[in-house]
mmCIF file of C-alpha atoms in Angstrom:
data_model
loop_
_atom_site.group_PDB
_atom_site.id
_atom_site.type_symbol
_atom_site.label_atom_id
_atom_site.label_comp_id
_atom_site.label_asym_id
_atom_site.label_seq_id
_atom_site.Cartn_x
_atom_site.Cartn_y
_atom_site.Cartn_z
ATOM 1 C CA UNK A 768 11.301 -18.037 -7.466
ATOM 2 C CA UNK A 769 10.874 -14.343 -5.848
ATOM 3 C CA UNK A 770 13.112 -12.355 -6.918
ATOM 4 C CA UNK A 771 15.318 -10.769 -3.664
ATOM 5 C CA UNK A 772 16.771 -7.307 -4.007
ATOM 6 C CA UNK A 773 17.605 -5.873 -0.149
ATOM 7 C CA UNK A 774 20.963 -7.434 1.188
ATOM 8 C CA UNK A 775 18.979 -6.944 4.585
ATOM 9 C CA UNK A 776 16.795 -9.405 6.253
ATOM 10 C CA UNK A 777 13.936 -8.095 8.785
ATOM 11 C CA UNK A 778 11.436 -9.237 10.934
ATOM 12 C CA UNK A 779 8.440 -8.210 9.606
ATOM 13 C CA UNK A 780 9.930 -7.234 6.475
ATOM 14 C CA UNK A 781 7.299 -5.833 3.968
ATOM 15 C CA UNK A 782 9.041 -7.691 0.581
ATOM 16 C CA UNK A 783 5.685 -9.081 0.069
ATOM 17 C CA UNK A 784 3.755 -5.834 -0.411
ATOM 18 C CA UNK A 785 5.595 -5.269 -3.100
ATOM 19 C CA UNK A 786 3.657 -6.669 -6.062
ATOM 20 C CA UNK A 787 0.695 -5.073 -4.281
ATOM 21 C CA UNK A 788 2.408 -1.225 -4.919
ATOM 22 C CA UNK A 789 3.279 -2.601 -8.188
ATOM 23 C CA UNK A 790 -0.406 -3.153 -8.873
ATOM 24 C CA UNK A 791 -1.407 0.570 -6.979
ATOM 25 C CA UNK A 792 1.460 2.468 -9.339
ATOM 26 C CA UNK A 793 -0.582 0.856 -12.548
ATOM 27 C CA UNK A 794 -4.020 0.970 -11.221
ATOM 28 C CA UNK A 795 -3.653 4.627 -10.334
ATOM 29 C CA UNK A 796 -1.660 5.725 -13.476
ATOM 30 C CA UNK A 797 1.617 7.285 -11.170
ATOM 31 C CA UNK A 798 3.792 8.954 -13.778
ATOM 32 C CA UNK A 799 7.105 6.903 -13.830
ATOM 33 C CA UNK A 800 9.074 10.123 -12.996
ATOM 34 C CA UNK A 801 7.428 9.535 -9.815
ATOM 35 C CA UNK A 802 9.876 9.880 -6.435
ATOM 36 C CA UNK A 803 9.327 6.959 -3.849
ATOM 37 C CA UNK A 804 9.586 7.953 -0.116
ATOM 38 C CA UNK A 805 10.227 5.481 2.793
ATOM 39 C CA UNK A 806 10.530 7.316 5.940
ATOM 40 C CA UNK A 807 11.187 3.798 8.234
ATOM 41 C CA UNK A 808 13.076 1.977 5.503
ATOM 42 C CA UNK A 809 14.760 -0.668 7.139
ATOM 43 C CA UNK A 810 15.693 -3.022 4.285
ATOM 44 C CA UNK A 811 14.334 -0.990 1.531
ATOM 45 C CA UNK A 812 12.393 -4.502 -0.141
ATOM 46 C CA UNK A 813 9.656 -2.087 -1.607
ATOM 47 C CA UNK A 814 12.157 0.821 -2.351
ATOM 48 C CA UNK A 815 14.643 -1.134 -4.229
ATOM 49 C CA UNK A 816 11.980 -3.518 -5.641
ATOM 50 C CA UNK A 817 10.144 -0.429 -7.426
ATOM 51 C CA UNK A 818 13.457 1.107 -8.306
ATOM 52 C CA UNK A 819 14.939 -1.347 -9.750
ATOM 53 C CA UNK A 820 11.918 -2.992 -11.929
ATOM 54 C CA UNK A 821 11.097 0.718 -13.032
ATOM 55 C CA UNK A 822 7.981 1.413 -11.391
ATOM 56 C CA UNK A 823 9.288 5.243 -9.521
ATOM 57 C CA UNK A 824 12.275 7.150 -11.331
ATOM 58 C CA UNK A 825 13.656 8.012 -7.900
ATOM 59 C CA UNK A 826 13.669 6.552 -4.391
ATOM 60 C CA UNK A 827 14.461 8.370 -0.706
ATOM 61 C CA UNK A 828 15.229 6.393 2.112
ATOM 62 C CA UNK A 829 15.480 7.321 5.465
ATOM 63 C CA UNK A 830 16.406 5.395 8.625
ATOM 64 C CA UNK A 831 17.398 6.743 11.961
ATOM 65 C CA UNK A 832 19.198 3.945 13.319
ATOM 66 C CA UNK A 833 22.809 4.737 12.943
ATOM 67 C CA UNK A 834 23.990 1.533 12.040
ATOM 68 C CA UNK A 835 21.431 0.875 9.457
ATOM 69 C CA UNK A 836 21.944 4.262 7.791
ATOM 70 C CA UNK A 837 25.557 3.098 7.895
ATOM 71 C CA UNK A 838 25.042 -0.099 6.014
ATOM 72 C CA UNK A 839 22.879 1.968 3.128
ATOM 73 C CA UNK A 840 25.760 4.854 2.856
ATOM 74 C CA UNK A 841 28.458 2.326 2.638
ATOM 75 C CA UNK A 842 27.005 0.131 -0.210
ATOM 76 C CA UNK A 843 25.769 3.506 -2.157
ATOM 77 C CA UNK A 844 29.276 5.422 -1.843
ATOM 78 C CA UNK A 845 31.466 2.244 -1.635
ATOM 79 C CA UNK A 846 30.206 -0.526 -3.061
ATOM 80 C CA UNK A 847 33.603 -1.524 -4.547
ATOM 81 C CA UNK A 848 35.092 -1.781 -1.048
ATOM 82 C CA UNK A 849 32.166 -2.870 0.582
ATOM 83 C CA UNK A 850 32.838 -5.943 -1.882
ATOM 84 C CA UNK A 851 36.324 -7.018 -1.233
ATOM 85 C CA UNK A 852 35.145 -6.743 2.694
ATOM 86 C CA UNK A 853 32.829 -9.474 2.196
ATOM 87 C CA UNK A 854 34.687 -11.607 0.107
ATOM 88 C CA UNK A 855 37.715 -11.761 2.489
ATOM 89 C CA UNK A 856 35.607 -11.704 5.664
ATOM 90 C CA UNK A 857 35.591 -15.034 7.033
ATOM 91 C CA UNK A 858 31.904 -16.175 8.678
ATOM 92 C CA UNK A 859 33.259 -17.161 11.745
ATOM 93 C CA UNK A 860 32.124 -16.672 15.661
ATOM 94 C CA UNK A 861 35.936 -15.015 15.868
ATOM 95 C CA UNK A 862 34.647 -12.608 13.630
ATOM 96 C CA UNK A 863 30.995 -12.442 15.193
ATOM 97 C CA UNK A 864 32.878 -11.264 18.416
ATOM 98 C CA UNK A 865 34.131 -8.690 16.205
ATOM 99 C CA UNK A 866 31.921 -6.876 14.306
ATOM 100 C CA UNK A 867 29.826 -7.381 17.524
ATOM 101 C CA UNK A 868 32.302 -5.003 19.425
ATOM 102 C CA UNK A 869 32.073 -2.803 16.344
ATOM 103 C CA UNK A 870 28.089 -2.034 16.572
ATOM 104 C CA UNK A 871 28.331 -1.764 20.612
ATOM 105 C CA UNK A 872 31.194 1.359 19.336
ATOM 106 C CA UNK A 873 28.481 2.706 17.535
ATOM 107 C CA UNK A 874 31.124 5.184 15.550
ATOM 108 C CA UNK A 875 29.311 5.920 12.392
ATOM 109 C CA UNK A 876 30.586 4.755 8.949
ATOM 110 C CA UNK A 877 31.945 2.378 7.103
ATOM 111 C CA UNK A 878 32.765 -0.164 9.518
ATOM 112 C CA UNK A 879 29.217 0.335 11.739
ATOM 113 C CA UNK A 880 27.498 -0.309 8.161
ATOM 114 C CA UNK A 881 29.202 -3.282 7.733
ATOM 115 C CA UNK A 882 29.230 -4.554 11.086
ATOM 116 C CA UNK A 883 24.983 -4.078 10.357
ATOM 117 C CA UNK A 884 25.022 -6.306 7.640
ATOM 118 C CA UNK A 885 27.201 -9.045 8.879
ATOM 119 C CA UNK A 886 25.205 -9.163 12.265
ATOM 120 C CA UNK A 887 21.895 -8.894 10.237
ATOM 121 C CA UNK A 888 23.108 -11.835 8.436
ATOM 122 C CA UNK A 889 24.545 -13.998 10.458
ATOM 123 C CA UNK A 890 22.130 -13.234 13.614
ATOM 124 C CA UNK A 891 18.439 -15.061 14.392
ATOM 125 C CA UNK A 892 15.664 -13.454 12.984
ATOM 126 C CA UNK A 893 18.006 -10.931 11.425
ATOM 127 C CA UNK A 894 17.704 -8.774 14.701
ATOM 128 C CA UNK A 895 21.110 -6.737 15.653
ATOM 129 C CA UNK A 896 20.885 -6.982 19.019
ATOM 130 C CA UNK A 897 20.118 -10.833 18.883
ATOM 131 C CA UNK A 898 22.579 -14.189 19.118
ATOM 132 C CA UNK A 899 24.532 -15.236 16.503
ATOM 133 C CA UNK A 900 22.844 -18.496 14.281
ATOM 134 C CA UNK A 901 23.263 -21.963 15.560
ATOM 135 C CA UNK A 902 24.560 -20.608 19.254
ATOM 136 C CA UNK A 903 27.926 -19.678 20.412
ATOM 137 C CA UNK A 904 28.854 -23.308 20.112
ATOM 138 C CA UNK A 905 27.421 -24.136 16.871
ATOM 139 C CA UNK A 906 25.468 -26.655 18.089
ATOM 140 C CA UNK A 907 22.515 -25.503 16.229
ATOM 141 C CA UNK A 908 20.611 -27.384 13.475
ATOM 142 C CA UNK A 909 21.538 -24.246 11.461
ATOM 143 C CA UNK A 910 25.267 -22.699 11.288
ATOM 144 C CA UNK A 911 26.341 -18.919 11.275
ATOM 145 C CA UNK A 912 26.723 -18.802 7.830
ATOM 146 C CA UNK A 913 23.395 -20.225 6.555
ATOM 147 C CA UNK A 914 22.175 -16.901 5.614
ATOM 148 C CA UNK A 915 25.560 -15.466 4.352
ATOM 149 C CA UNK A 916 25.660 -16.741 0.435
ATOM 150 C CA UNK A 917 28.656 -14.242 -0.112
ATOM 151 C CA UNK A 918 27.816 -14.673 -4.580
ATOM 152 C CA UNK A 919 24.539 -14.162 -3.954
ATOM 153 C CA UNK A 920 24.352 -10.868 -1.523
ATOM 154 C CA UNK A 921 27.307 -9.625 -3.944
ATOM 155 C CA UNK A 922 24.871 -9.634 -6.650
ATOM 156 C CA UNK A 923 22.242 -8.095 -4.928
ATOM 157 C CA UNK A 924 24.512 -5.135 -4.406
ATOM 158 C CA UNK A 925 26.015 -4.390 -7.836
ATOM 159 C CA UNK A 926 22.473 -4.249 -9.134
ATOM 160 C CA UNK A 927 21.505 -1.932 -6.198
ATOM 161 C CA UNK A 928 24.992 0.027 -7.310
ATOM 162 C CA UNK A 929 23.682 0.484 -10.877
ATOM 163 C CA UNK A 930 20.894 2.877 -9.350
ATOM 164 C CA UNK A 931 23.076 4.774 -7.089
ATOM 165 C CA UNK A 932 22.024 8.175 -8.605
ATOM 166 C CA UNK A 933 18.908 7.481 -8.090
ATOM 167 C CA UNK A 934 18.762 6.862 -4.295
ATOM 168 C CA UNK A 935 19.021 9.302 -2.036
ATOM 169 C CA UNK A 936 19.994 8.704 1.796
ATOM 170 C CA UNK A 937 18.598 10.696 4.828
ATOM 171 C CA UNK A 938 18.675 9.810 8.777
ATOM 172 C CA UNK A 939 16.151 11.468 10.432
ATOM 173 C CA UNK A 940 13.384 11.472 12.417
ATOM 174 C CA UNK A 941 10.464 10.799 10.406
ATOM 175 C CA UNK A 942 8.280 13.685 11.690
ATOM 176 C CA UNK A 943 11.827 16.030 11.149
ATOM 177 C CA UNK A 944 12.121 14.339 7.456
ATOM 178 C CA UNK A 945 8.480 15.120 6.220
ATOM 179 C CA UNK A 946 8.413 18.791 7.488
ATOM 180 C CA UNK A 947 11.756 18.909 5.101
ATOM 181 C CA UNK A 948 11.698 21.568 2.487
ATOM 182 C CA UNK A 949 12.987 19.196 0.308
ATOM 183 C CA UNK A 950 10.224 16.604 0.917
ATOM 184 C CA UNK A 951 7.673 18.895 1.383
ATOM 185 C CA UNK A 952 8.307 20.518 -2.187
ATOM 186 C CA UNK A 953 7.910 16.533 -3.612
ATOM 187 C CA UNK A 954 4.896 15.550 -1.813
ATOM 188 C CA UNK A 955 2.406 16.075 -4.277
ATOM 189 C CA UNK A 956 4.295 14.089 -6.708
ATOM 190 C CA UNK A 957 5.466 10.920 -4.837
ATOM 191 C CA UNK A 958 4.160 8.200 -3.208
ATOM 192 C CA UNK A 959 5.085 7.644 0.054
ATOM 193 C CA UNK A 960 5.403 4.584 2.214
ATOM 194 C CA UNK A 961 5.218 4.330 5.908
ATOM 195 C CA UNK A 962 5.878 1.454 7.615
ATOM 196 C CA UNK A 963 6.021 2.803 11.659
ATOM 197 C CA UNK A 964 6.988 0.536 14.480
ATOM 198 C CA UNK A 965 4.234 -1.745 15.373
ATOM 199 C CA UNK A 966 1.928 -0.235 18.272
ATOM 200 C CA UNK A 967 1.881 -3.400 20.166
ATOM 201 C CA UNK A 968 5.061 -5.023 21.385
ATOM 202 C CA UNK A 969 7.288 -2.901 18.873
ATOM 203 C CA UNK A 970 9.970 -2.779 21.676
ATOM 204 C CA UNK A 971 10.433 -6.542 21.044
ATOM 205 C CA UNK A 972 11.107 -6.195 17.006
ATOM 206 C CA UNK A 973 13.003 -2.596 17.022
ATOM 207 C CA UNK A 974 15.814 -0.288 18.174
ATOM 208 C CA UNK A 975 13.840 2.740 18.047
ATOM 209 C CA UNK A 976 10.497 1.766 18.950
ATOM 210 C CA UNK A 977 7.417 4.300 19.593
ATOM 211 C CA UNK A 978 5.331 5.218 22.547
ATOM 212 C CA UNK A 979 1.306 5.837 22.067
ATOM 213 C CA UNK A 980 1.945 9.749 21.722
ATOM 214 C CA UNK A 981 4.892 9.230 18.733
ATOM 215 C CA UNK A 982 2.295 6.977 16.904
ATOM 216 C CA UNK A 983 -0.337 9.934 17.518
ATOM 217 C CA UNK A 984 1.906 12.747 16.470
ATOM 218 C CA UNK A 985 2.495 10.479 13.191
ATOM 219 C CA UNK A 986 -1.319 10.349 12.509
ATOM 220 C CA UNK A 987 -1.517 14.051 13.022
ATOM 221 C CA UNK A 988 1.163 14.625 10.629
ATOM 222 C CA UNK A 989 -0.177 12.484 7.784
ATOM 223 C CA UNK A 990 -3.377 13.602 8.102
ATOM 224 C CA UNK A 991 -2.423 17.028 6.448
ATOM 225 C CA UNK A 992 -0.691 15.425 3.516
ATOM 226 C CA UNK A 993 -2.268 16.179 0.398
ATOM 227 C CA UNK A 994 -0.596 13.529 -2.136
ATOM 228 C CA UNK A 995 -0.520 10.370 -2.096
ATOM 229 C CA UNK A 996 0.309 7.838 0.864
ATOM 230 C CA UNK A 997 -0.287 4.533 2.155
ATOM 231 C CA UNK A 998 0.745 3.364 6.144
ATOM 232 C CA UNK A 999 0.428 -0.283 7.552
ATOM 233 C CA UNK A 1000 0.441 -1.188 10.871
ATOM 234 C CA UNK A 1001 -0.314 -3.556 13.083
ATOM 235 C CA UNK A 1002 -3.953 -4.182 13.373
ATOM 236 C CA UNK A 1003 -5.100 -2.573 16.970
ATOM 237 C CA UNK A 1004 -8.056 -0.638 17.956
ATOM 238 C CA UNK A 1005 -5.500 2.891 18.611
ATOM 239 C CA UNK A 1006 -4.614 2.504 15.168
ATOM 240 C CA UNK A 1007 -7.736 2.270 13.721
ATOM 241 C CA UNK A 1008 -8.520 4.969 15.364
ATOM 242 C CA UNK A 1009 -6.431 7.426 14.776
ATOM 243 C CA UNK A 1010 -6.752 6.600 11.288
ATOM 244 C CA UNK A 1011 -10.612 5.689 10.901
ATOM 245 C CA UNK A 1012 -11.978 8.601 8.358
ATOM 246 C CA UNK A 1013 -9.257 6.642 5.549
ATOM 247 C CA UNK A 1014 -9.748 3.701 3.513
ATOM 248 C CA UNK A 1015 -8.125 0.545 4.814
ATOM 249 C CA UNK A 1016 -7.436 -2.887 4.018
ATOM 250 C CA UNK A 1017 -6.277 -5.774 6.259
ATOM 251 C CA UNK A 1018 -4.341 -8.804 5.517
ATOM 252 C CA UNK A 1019 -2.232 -11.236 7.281
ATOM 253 C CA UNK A 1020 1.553 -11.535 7.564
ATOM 254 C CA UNK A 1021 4.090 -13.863 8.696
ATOM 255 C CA UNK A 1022 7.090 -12.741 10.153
ATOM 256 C CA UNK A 1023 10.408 -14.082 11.922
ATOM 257 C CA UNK A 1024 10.965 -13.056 15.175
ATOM 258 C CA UNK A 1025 12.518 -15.951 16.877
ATOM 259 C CA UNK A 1026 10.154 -18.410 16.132
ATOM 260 C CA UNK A 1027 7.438 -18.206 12.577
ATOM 261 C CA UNK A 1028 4.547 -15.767 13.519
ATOM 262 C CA UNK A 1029 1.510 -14.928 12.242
ATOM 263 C CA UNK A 1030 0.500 -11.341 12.342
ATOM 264 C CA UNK A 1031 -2.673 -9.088 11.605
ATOM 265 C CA UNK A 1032 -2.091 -6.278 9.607
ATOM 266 C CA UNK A 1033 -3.976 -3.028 8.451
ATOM 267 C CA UNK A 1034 -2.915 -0.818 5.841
ATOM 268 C CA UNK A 1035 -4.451 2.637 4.949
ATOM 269 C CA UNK A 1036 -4.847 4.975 2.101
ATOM 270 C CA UNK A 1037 -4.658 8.816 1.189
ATOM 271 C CA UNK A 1038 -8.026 9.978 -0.036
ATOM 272 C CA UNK A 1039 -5.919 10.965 -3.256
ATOM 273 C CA UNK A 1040 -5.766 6.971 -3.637
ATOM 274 C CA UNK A 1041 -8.633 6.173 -5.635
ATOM 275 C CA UNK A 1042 -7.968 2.726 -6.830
ATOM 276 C CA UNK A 1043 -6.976 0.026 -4.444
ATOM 277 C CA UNK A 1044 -5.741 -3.363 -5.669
ATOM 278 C CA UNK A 1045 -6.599 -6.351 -4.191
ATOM 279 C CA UNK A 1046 -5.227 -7.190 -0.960
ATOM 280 C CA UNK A 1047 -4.790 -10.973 -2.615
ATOM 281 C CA UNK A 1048 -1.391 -9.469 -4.399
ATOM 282 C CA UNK A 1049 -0.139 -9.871 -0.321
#
């Protein structure tokens, strides 16, 4: 069975690239003091995943939606109480009104983070903004609680707490993060991940989606980074253009956005890459 380590769901989560990074770490002989950077984190599958089975010594993740960077501060710096809040939190559409009201507030902190993670459990597709599981009325094949196993996402985060000196939290914009003195000063010894908002129909999947000049300004920045990235996407024609003197793989993906979907993706390489697993491990 595949092993789970976010407490997060997403829609076109990127859990199953994770083997494939496994593979690229190995094949490419990344010292294991390496840092891992994910600039659009999200649920932090790949982070966590590497992290936690010892692949990088370090992982940064950065997200610029409030309420996610909420969720990740909460269970780094309170775990304990983030805890008792889910085991006496009753999964209820009482309390689905609730926490609702809280992430509409928008006041940063404990109680946005775990307004995040009740809504991204308990709501279709994982999406904040969507309905609850099963309807208002419960009338659903499915119930509000079908995705809330309270022993199971425990679990998930005293492991994650085990690493907590290892993880570092930002919220930034992602062009802002990688110009970062801090970043920049690790970039020749990391590998870092970007994962972007899709370029078509991104508005449908994500808070902060981007327009065609954000994804160009993105390219432009990447493009002078001398260590060692990787960047998937959807697979359009802008993309691979803005990106066409890199190596690149594509692959397929199915993600849950309402209903099952099957998407085309393309991912691309650093030239400091030089050995590329195959795109099978997907």
């Amino acid at each position: 069975m595949k092993k789970i380590y976010s407490p997060l769901r997403y829609p076109g989560g990127k859990s199953r690239i994770l083997n494939f990074m496994k593979d690229l770490i190995d094949k490419n002989s990344f010292k294991k003091n390496f840092t891992y950077i994910e600039p659009y984190a999200g649920g932090a599958g790949v982070a966590l995943g590497l992290l936690l089975d010892g692949y990088v010594s370090k992982i940064f993740i950065n997200d610029i939606d409030p309420a996610v960077n909420s969720f990740w501060n909460a269970i780094i710096k309170n775990h304990d109480k983030f805890i008792k809040k889910i085991e006496k939190t009753e999964i209820t559409i009482d309390e689905w009104k609730k926490q609702k009201e809280i992430y509409k507030n928008g006041i940063e902190g404990f109680n946005l983070g775990f307004s995040a993670f009740f809504l991204n459990r308990c709501n279709r597709s994982g999406i904040l903004t969507a309905g609850c599981i099963g309807g208002l009325q419960q009338k659903g094949k499915y119930k509000i609680d079908c995705r809330f196993n309270k022993k199971d996402l425990i679990n998930r985060i005293i492991e994650i707490s085990k690493f907590k000196n290892k993880i570092k939290i930002y919220k930034k914009d992602t062009l802002e993060l990688l110009q970062k003195k801090e970043i920049t000063q690790k970039l020749k010894n990391c590998l870092l991940y970007l994962d972007p908002p899709y370029y078509d129909k991104g508005y449908q999947l994500y808070r902060n989606h981007y327009k065609h000049e954000d994804h160009q300004n993105l390219a432009n920045l990447i493009k002078k980074i001398e260590g060692y990235w990787v960047i998937s996407y959807d697979n359009t024609i802008q993309i691979k253009e803005m990106y066409k003197e890199f190596k690149n793989r594509t692959f397929g993906l199915t993600y849950f956005a309402g209903n099952i979907k099957e998407g085309k993706e393309i991912i691309f390489f650093s030239k400091s890459i030089k050995k590329i697993p195959p795109i099978s491990l997907i």
